[in-house]
Tab-separated table of C-alpha atoms in Angstrom:
chain	number	residue	atom	x	y	z
A	500	MET	CA	0.068	11.499	-23.854
A	501	ARG	CA	3.749	10.730	-24.524
A	502	ARG	CA	5.386	7.692	-22.684
A	503	LEU	CA	7.629	9.190	-19.809
A	504	GLY	CA	11.204	8.444	-18.980
A	505	SER	CA	12.336	4.908	-17.931
A	506	VAL	CA	14.191	4.623	-14.613
A	507	GLN	CA	17.415	2.687	-14.998
A	508	GLN	CA	19.590	4.749	-12.767
A	509	LYS	CA	19.567	6.564	-9.519
A	510	ILE	CA	17.709	9.798	-10.304
A	511	PRO	CA	19.607	12.960	-9.091
A	512	CYS	CA	17.867	15.741	-6.924
A	513	VAL	CA	16.421	18.721	-8.525
A	514	PHE	CA	18.540	20.858	-6.055
A	515	LEU	CA	22.201	20.677	-5.393
A	516	THR	CA	22.825	18.551	-2.170
A	517	GLU	CA	25.231	18.630	0.947
A	518	VAL	CA	26.259	16.187	3.436
A	519	ARG	CA	25.427	16.947	7.036
A	520	ASN	CA	26.775	15.261	10.255
A	521	GLU	CA	23.369	13.996	11.593
A	522	PRO	CA	21.761	10.717	11.392
A	523	SER	CA	19.932	9.788	8.214
A	524	ARG	CA	16.173	10.170	8.160
A	525	LYS	CA	16.024	7.531	5.423
A	526	ARG	CA	18.509	4.848	6.119
A	527	ASP	CA	18.981	3.401	9.564
A	528	CYS	CA	22.659	3.218	10.776
A	529	GLN	CA	23.735	6.062	8.419
A	530	GLN	CA	25.328	8.598	10.541
A	531	PHE	CA	25.193	11.441	7.886
A	532	GLN	CA	22.368	12.767	5.845
A	533	VAL	CA	22.140	14.074	2.426
A	534	VAL	CA	20.078	17.334	2.070
A	535	ALA	CA	18.920	19.678	-0.485
A	536	THR	CA	20.325	23.176	-0.616
A	537	GLU	CA	18.291	25.947	-1.897
A	538	ASN	CA	20.068	25.871	-5.411
A	539	VAL	CA	18.496	24.297	-8.370
A	540	ASN	CA	20.700	21.491	-10.007
A	541	PRO	CA	22.433	23.209	-12.988
A	542	ALA	CA	21.525	19.734	-14.800
A	543	ALA	CA	17.903	20.278	-14.184
A	544	LEU	CA	17.940	24.050	-15.624
A	545	GLU	CA	19.858	22.805	-18.756
A	546	SER	CA	17.054	20.168	-19.392
A	547	ASP	CA	14.325	23.054	-19.025
A	548	ILE	CA	12.927	21.786	-15.539
A	549	HIS	CA	10.339	24.374	-15.326
A	550	CYS	CA	8.568	22.772	-18.687
A	551	ALA	CA	8.967	19.213	-17.143
A	552	ALA	CA	5.946	16.975	-16.428
A	553	ALA	CA	5.746	16.551	-12.732
A	554	THR	CA	4.757	13.053	-11.365
A	555	GLU	CA	4.279	11.305	-8.077
A	556	LYS	CA	7.322	9.352	-6.710
A	557	ILE	CA	5.964	6.110	-5.548
A	558	ASP	CA	7.413	4.260	-2.559
A	559	GLY	CA	7.890	0.704	-3.629
A	560	THR	CA	10.650	-1.360	-5.534
A	561	CYS	CA	11.830	-0.677	-8.809
A	562	CYS	CA	10.759	-3.301	-11.736
A	563	TYR	CA	11.549	-3.454	-15.470
A	564	VAL	CA	9.778	-5.441	-18.367
A	565	THR	CA	12.209	-6.770	-21.144
A	566	THR	CA	13.008	-10.031	-22.914
A	567	TYR	CA	13.936	-13.237	-21.262
A	568	LYS	CA	14.314	-16.567	-23.011
A	569	GLY	CA	12.403	-14.961	-25.971
A	570	GLU	CA	9.279	-13.864	-23.819
A	571	ALA	CA	8.433	-10.409	-22.276
A	572	TYR	CA	9.599	-10.820	-18.589
A	573	LEU	CA	9.431	-8.907	-15.364
A	574	TRP	CA	12.765	-8.194	-14.038
A	575	ALA	CA	13.554	-7.099	-10.330
A	576	ARG	CA	15.903	-4.396	-9.424
A	577	LEU	CA	19.340	-5.921	-8.150
A	578	ASP	CA	22.112	-3.418	-7.741
A	579	ARG	CA	25.651	-5.068	-7.635
A	580	LYS	CA	26.844	-3.759	-4.296
A	581	PRO	CA	30.259	-3.738	-2.599
A	582	THR	CA	31.522	-6.292	-0.274
A	583	LYS	CA	31.507	-5.413	3.553
A	584	GLN	CA	35.097	-4.419	3.509
A	585	ALA	CA	34.857	-2.280	0.429
A	586	ASP	CA	31.834	-0.624	1.513
A	587	LYS	CA	33.363	0.144	4.898
A	588	ARG	CA	36.372	1.828	2.902
A	589	PHE	CA	33.836	3.703	0.650
A	590	LYS	CA	31.662	5.042	3.642
A	591	LYS	CA	34.728	6.103	5.597
A	592	TYR	CA	35.979	8.076	2.450
A	593	GLN	CA	32.491	9.664	2.085
A	594	TYR	CA	32.237	10.623	5.460
A	595	SER	CA	35.628	12.121	5.759
A	596	GLN	CA	35.516	13.870	2.164
A	597	LYS	CA	31.801	14.631	2.199
A	598	THR	CA	31.696	13.484	-1.259
A	599	CYS	CA	31.617	10.050	-3.169
A	600	LYS	CA	33.766	11.427	-5.939
A	601	GLY	CA	37.321	10.477	-6.127
A	602	PHE	CA	37.011	7.157	-4.568
A	603	VAL	CA	38.876	4.279	-6.387
A	604	TRP	CA	37.270	0.821	-6.790
A	605	ASN	CA	38.812	-2.424	-7.639
A	606	VAL	CA	35.733	-3.726	-9.609
A	607	ASP	CA	37.176	-7.443	-9.837
A	608	LYS	CA	37.539	-7.701	-5.928
A	609	ASP	CA	35.296	-5.172	-4.299
A	610	PHE	CA	31.869	-6.183	-5.569
A	611	ARG	CA	29.612	-9.223	-4.518
A	612	GLU	CA	28.658	-11.858	-7.064
A	613	VAL	CA	25.407	-11.803	-8.849
A	614	PRO	CA	23.219	-14.566	-10.606
A	615	GLU	CA	24.417	-15.350	-13.992
A	616	SER	CA	21.009	-14.024	-15.494
A	617	TRP	CA	21.780	-10.350	-14.199
A	618	ILE	CA	22.184	-7.681	-16.541
A	619	ALA	CA	23.555	-4.105	-16.031
A	620	ALA	CA	21.029	-1.383	-16.294
A	621	HIS	CA	20.840	0.960	-19.434
A	622	ARG	CA	23.605	3.636	-19.462
A	623	VAL	CA	25.879	1.876	-16.870
A	624	GLN	CA	29.437	2.896	-17.797
A	625	HIS	CA	31.722	0.081	-18.648
A	626	GLU	CA	35.505	-0.102	-18.652
A	627	ASN	CA	37.502	-3.093	-20.459
A	628	GLY	CA	33.999	-4.598	-21.165
A	629	HIS	CA	32.982	-4.627	-17.583
A	630	PRO	CA	30.355	-2.579	-15.693
A	631	VAL	CA	31.586	0.065	-13.286
A	632	PRO	CA	29.831	1.490	-10.143
A	633	ASP	CA	28.032	4.968	-9.994
A	634	GLU	CA	29.055	7.620	-7.648
A	635	HIS	CA	26.817	5.899	-4.921
A	636	GLY	CA	29.203	2.790	-5.234
A	637	HIS	CA	26.458	0.610	-6.947
A	638	ILE	CA	26.154	-1.039	-10.228
A	639	PRO	CA	22.529	-0.917	-11.169
A	640	GLY	CA	21.071	-3.980	-12.734
A	641	TRP	CA	18.159	-6.264	-13.074
A	642	VAL	CA	17.235	-10.234	-12.682
A	643	PRO	CA	14.345	-11.980	-14.061
A	644	VAL	CA	11.648	-12.636	-11.842
A	645	ASP	CA	11.120	-16.514	-11.535
A	646	HIS	CA	8.316	-17.943	-9.811
A	647	THR	CA	10.567	-20.666	-8.291
A	648	ASN	CA	12.641	-18.020	-6.540
A	649	LYS	CA	10.995	-17.257	-3.125
A	650	GLN	CA	13.116	-14.029	-2.740
A	651	TYR	CA	10.879	-12.401	-5.479
A	652	CYS	CA	7.608	-13.952	-4.658
A	653	TRP	CA	5.816	-10.663	-4.401
A	654	HIS	CA	7.145	-9.621	-7.825
A	655	ALA	CA	5.913	-13.046	-9.045
A	656	SER	CA	2.420	-12.612	-7.582
A	657	VAL	CA	1.670	-9.576	-10.061
A	658	VAL	CA	2.533	-11.664	-13.251
A	659	ASN	CA	1.047	-14.649	-14.949
A	660	TYR	CA	3.610	-16.073	-17.530
A	661	ASP	CA	1.216	-18.699	-18.717
A	662	THR	CA	-1.214	-15.747	-19.967
A	663	GLY	CA	1.409	-13.144	-20.443
A	664	VAL	CA	-0.182	-10.580	-18.277
A	665	ALA	CA	0.401	-8.013	-15.368
A	666	LEU	CA	-1.644	-6.399	-12.639
A	667	VAL	CA	-1.100	-2.688	-13.147
A	668	LEU	CA	-2.484	0.431	-11.389
A	669	LYS	CA	-2.804	3.296	-13.619
A	670	THR	CA	-5.038	6.342	-14.226
A	671	HIS	CA	-8.470	5.737	-15.904
A	672	SER	CA	-8.431	7.106	-19.576
A	673	GLU	CA	-11.604	9.064	-19.181
A	674	ASP	CA	-11.081	10.539	-15.688
A	675	GLU	CA	-7.595	11.255	-14.273
A	676	GLY	CA	-8.996	11.480	-10.893
A	677	LEU	CA	-9.774	7.918	-10.978
A	678	LEU	CA	-7.476	4.950	-10.711
A	679	LYS	CA	-7.939	1.435	-12.077
A	680	ILE	CA	-6.454	-1.758	-11.616
A	681	VAL	CA	-6.223	-3.777	-14.889
A	682	SER	CA	-4.514	-6.909	-16.444
A	683	VAL	CA	-2.025	-5.654	-19.066
A	684	PRO	CA	0.005	-7.728	-21.667
A	685	LEU	CA	3.486	-7.928	-20.623
A	686	ALA	CA	4.181	-7.270	-24.225
A	687	ASP	CA	2.474	-3.911	-23.959
A	688	LEU	CA	4.916	-2.978	-21.249
A	689	MET	CA	8.173	-3.881	-22.998
A	690	GLU	CA	11.045	-1.513	-22.106
A	691	GLN	CA	9.215	0.312	-19.438
A	692	THR	CA	9.937	0.511	-15.772
A	693	LEU	CA	7.455	0.164	-13.102
A	694	GLU	CA	7.147	0.337	-9.211
A	695	LEU	CA	5.925	-2.656	-7.208
A	696	ILE	CA	3.753	-1.432	-4.227
A	697	GLY	CA	1.906	-3.619	-1.715
A	698	THR	CA	1.663	-5.328	1.568
A	699	ASN	CA	5.114	-6.792	1.676
A	700	VAL	CA	7.270	-3.894	-0.012
A	701	ASN	CA	8.879	-0.989	1.870
A	702	GLY	CA	6.843	-1.286	5.109
A	703	ASN	CA	3.562	-0.732	2.944
A	704	PRO	CA	3.263	2.999	3.157
A	705	TYR	CA	-0.132	2.881	1.152
A	706	GLY	CA	-1.817	0.308	3.457
A	707	LEU	CA	-2.696	-2.281	0.820
A	708	GLY	CA	-4.032	-5.670	1.790
A	709	SER	CA	-3.121	-7.574	4.984
A	710	LYS	CA	-0.948	-10.256	6.262
A	711	LYS	CA	-3.643	-12.938	5.545
A	712	HIS	CA	-4.493	-11.449	2.179
A	713	PRO	CA	-1.499	-9.511	0.595
A	714	ILE	CA	-2.022	-7.330	-2.297
A	715	HIS	CA	0.607	-5.957	-4.742
A	716	VAL	CA	0.422	-4.334	-8.012
A	717	LEU	CA	2.786	-2.678	-10.359
A	718	VAL	CA	2.622	1.199	-11.101
A	719	PRO	CA	4.282	2.447	-14.349
A	720	HIS	CA	6.617	5.264	-13.676
A	721	GLY	CA	5.388	8.728	-14.609
A	722	VAL	CA	1.693	7.490	-14.716
A	723	LEU	CA	0.565	9.423	-11.825
A	724	ARG	CA	0.694	13.016	-12.917
A	725	ILE	CA	0.730	15.884	-10.436
A	726	ARG	CA	-2.168	18.230	-11.501
A	727	ASN	CA	-1.073	21.315	-9.659
A	728	PRO	CA	2.734	21.013	-9.213
A	729	PRO	CA	4.552	23.826	-7.179
A	730	PRO	CA	7.189	26.032	-8.999
A	731	VAL	CA	10.717	24.585	-8.673
A	732	GLU	CA	11.803	26.651	-5.775
A	733	PHE	CA	12.798	25.260	-2.284
A	734	GLN	CA	10.359	27.052	-0.144
A	735	GLN	CA	7.540	26.577	-2.267
A	736	LEU	CA	7.916	22.852	-2.578
A	737	TYR	CA	8.388	22.773	1.034
A	738	SER	CA	5.183	24.482	1.725
A	739	TRP	CA	3.473	22.320	-0.781
A	740	PHE	CA	4.484	19.105	0.807
A	741	GLN	CA	3.579	20.365	4.291
A	742	GLU	CA	0.209	22.117	3.329
A	743	CYS	CA	-1.404	20.679	0.177
A	744	GLN	CA	-3.437	17.401	0.064
A	745	GLU	CA	-1.729	16.730	-3.339
A	746	GLY	CA	1.634	16.984	-1.490
A	747	ARG	CA	1.314	13.933	0.905
A	748	VAL	CA	3.456	12.005	-1.416
A	749	GLU	CA	6.995	10.619	-1.070
A	750	GLY	CA	8.317	12.970	-3.491
A	751	ILE	CA	8.334	14.324	-7.172
A	752	VAL	CA	9.890	12.941	-10.175
A	753	TRP	CA	10.262	15.521	-13.162
A	754	HIS	CA	10.418	14.031	-16.507
A	755	CYS	CA	12.109	16.553	-18.987
A	756	ASP	CA	11.399	16.790	-22.710
A	757	ASP	CA	15.108	15.676	-23.360
A	758	GLY	CA	14.640	12.405	-21.476
A	759	THR	CA	16.382	13.674	-18.198
A	760	LEU	CA	14.821	12.723	-14.903
A	761	VAL	CA	15.261	14.656	-11.627
A	762	LYS	CA	13.430	14.177	-8.240
A	763	VAL	CA	13.073	15.513	-4.831
A	764	HIS	CA	12.197	13.410	-1.795
A	765	ARG	CA	10.604	14.554	1.300
A	766	HIS	CA	13.796	13.632	3.252
A	767	HIS	CA	15.801	15.935	0.981
A	768	LEU	CA	13.862	18.909	2.467
A	769	GLY	CA	14.131	17.497	6.120
A	770	LEU	CA	10.366	16.310	6.138
A	771	LYS	CA	8.968	12.834	7.303
A	772	TRP	CA	7.945	9.921	5.278
A	773	PRO	CA	5.719	7.996	5.404
A	774	VAL	CA	2.679	10.108	6.314
A	775	GLY	CA	-0.919	9.147	7.187
A	776	ASP	CA	-3.478	9.445	4.516
A	777	THR	CA	-1.208	9.520	1.502
A	778	PHE	CA	-2.587	11.399	-1.445
A	779	LEU	CA	-2.771	7.914	-3.350
A	780	ASN	CA	-5.465	6.941	-0.985
A	781	THR	CA	-7.737	9.948	-1.527
A	782	ARG	CA	-8.431	8.626	-5.089
A	783	ARG	CA	-11.254	6.191	-5.990
A	784	VAL	CA	-10.199	3.027	-7.693
A	785	VAL	CA	-12.084	0.481	-9.912
A	786	VAL	CA	-10.999	-3.110	-10.675
A	787	HIS	CA	-11.113	-4.255	-14.360
A	788	VAL	CA	-9.520	-7.770	-14.058
A	789	ASP	CA	-11.341	-10.457	-15.795
A	790	GLU	CA	-9.010	-13.393	-16.183
A	791	THR	CA	-10.170	-16.939	-16.524
A	792	PRO	CA	-8.976	-18.356	-13.370
A	793	ASP	CA	-6.791	-21.661	-13.485
A	794	PRO	CA	-8.918	-24.280	-11.594
A	795	ASP	CA	-5.957	-25.281	-9.695
A	796	ALA	CA	-5.002	-21.634	-8.857
A	797	SER	CA	-4.550	-21.011	-5.132
A	798	ASN	CA	-7.056	-18.779	-3.212
A	799	LYS	CA	-3.951	-16.448	-2.819
A	800	ASP	CA	-3.500	-16.000	-6.596
A	801	LEU	CA	-3.981	-12.309	-7.009
A	802	PHE	CA	-5.459	-12.738	-10.661
A	803	LYS	CA	-8.118	-15.186	-9.254
A	804	SER	CA	-9.014	-12.586	-6.468
A	805	PHE	CA	-9.086	-9.424	-8.555
A	806	SER	CA	-11.250	-11.333	-10.963
A	807	SER	CA	-13.597	-11.984	-8.184
A	808	ILE	CA	-14.228	-8.307	-7.571
A	809	ASN	CA	-14.115	-7.279	-11.312
A	810	GLY	CA	-16.078	-4.215	-11.920
A	811	LYS	CA	-16.093	-3.085	-8.275
A	812	LEU	CA	-15.533	0.540	-7.390
A	813	PHE	CA	-13.581	1.257	-4.085
A	814	SER	CA	-12.989	4.668	-2.383
A	815	CYS	CA	-9.374	4.099	-2.400
A	816	ILE	CA	-6.856	1.253	-2.903
A	817	GLN	CA	-6.569	0.796	0.892
A	818	ASP	CA	-10.286	-0.235	0.795
A	819	ILE	CA	-9.873	-3.181	-1.555
A	820	GLN	CA	-11.064	-6.341	-0.025
A	821	PHE	CA	-11.559	-9.657	-1.772
A	822	GLU	CA	-14.775	-11.779	-1.639
A	823	PRO	CA	-14.507	-14.484	1.330
């Protein structure tokens, strides 16, 4: 099975979109909504969307594994965003013009500072040696996850730099319907992007863990294949999300053979997310984490906790509980 595309940029919708003057279902305080039309995006057609691999869009926060200080390291997504004043000008332009295109930025003055270790994402355009924003007004990028930075404590909980491993949720090689949580060498994840999901990420739509015992894992992008994807047609996709158990997902990301990624989110179709009984929670999961625990490790150390239930099978990830 080929490795599917890395998510470095915002992924375009599989349909052409339009802006409507109604409150956003996805973003609070946004008084307009971007919705899909019934016209397939020409870029998707050019990339042969009908032959693309359809995968589940996971609701978490994007991460990236690449080198930092000579070692394989987990990086958190940090887009360089405009200042309040610049963002206000941008939103006003977007609202009045019904498009982001044509807005002129002053890259030196309009954007917030980022840490010195920040790097721009792949394929970000540069002018005069400086990265420039995309059509959404962001400069996508990454910062290394350091255990001393509390802002990224949940990212840090899924990596152990001393042993060079990460906690990963993926499909079982012998049974695609079965999921497994495993410790994977960070070196094996180099240049891949993954989604961090769990108790303290995006409102926890999958119901992992609890406040007392938070659970987080990384999910490689493209790993959760949709076994019976609907045709790329507005009404059939709408019905699939509404009526099929496999459609109880945040969205679909298509990985085209030429490396192009396109997506559809339930919100593009005017549908609600999150939903109860997500498809991810219909799949059994087995734990294969057998890390020798650090004797000084806290009881909240996820590697220690998962090692305590090594070999156990659960009906779904929501049911995972650690031994008292």
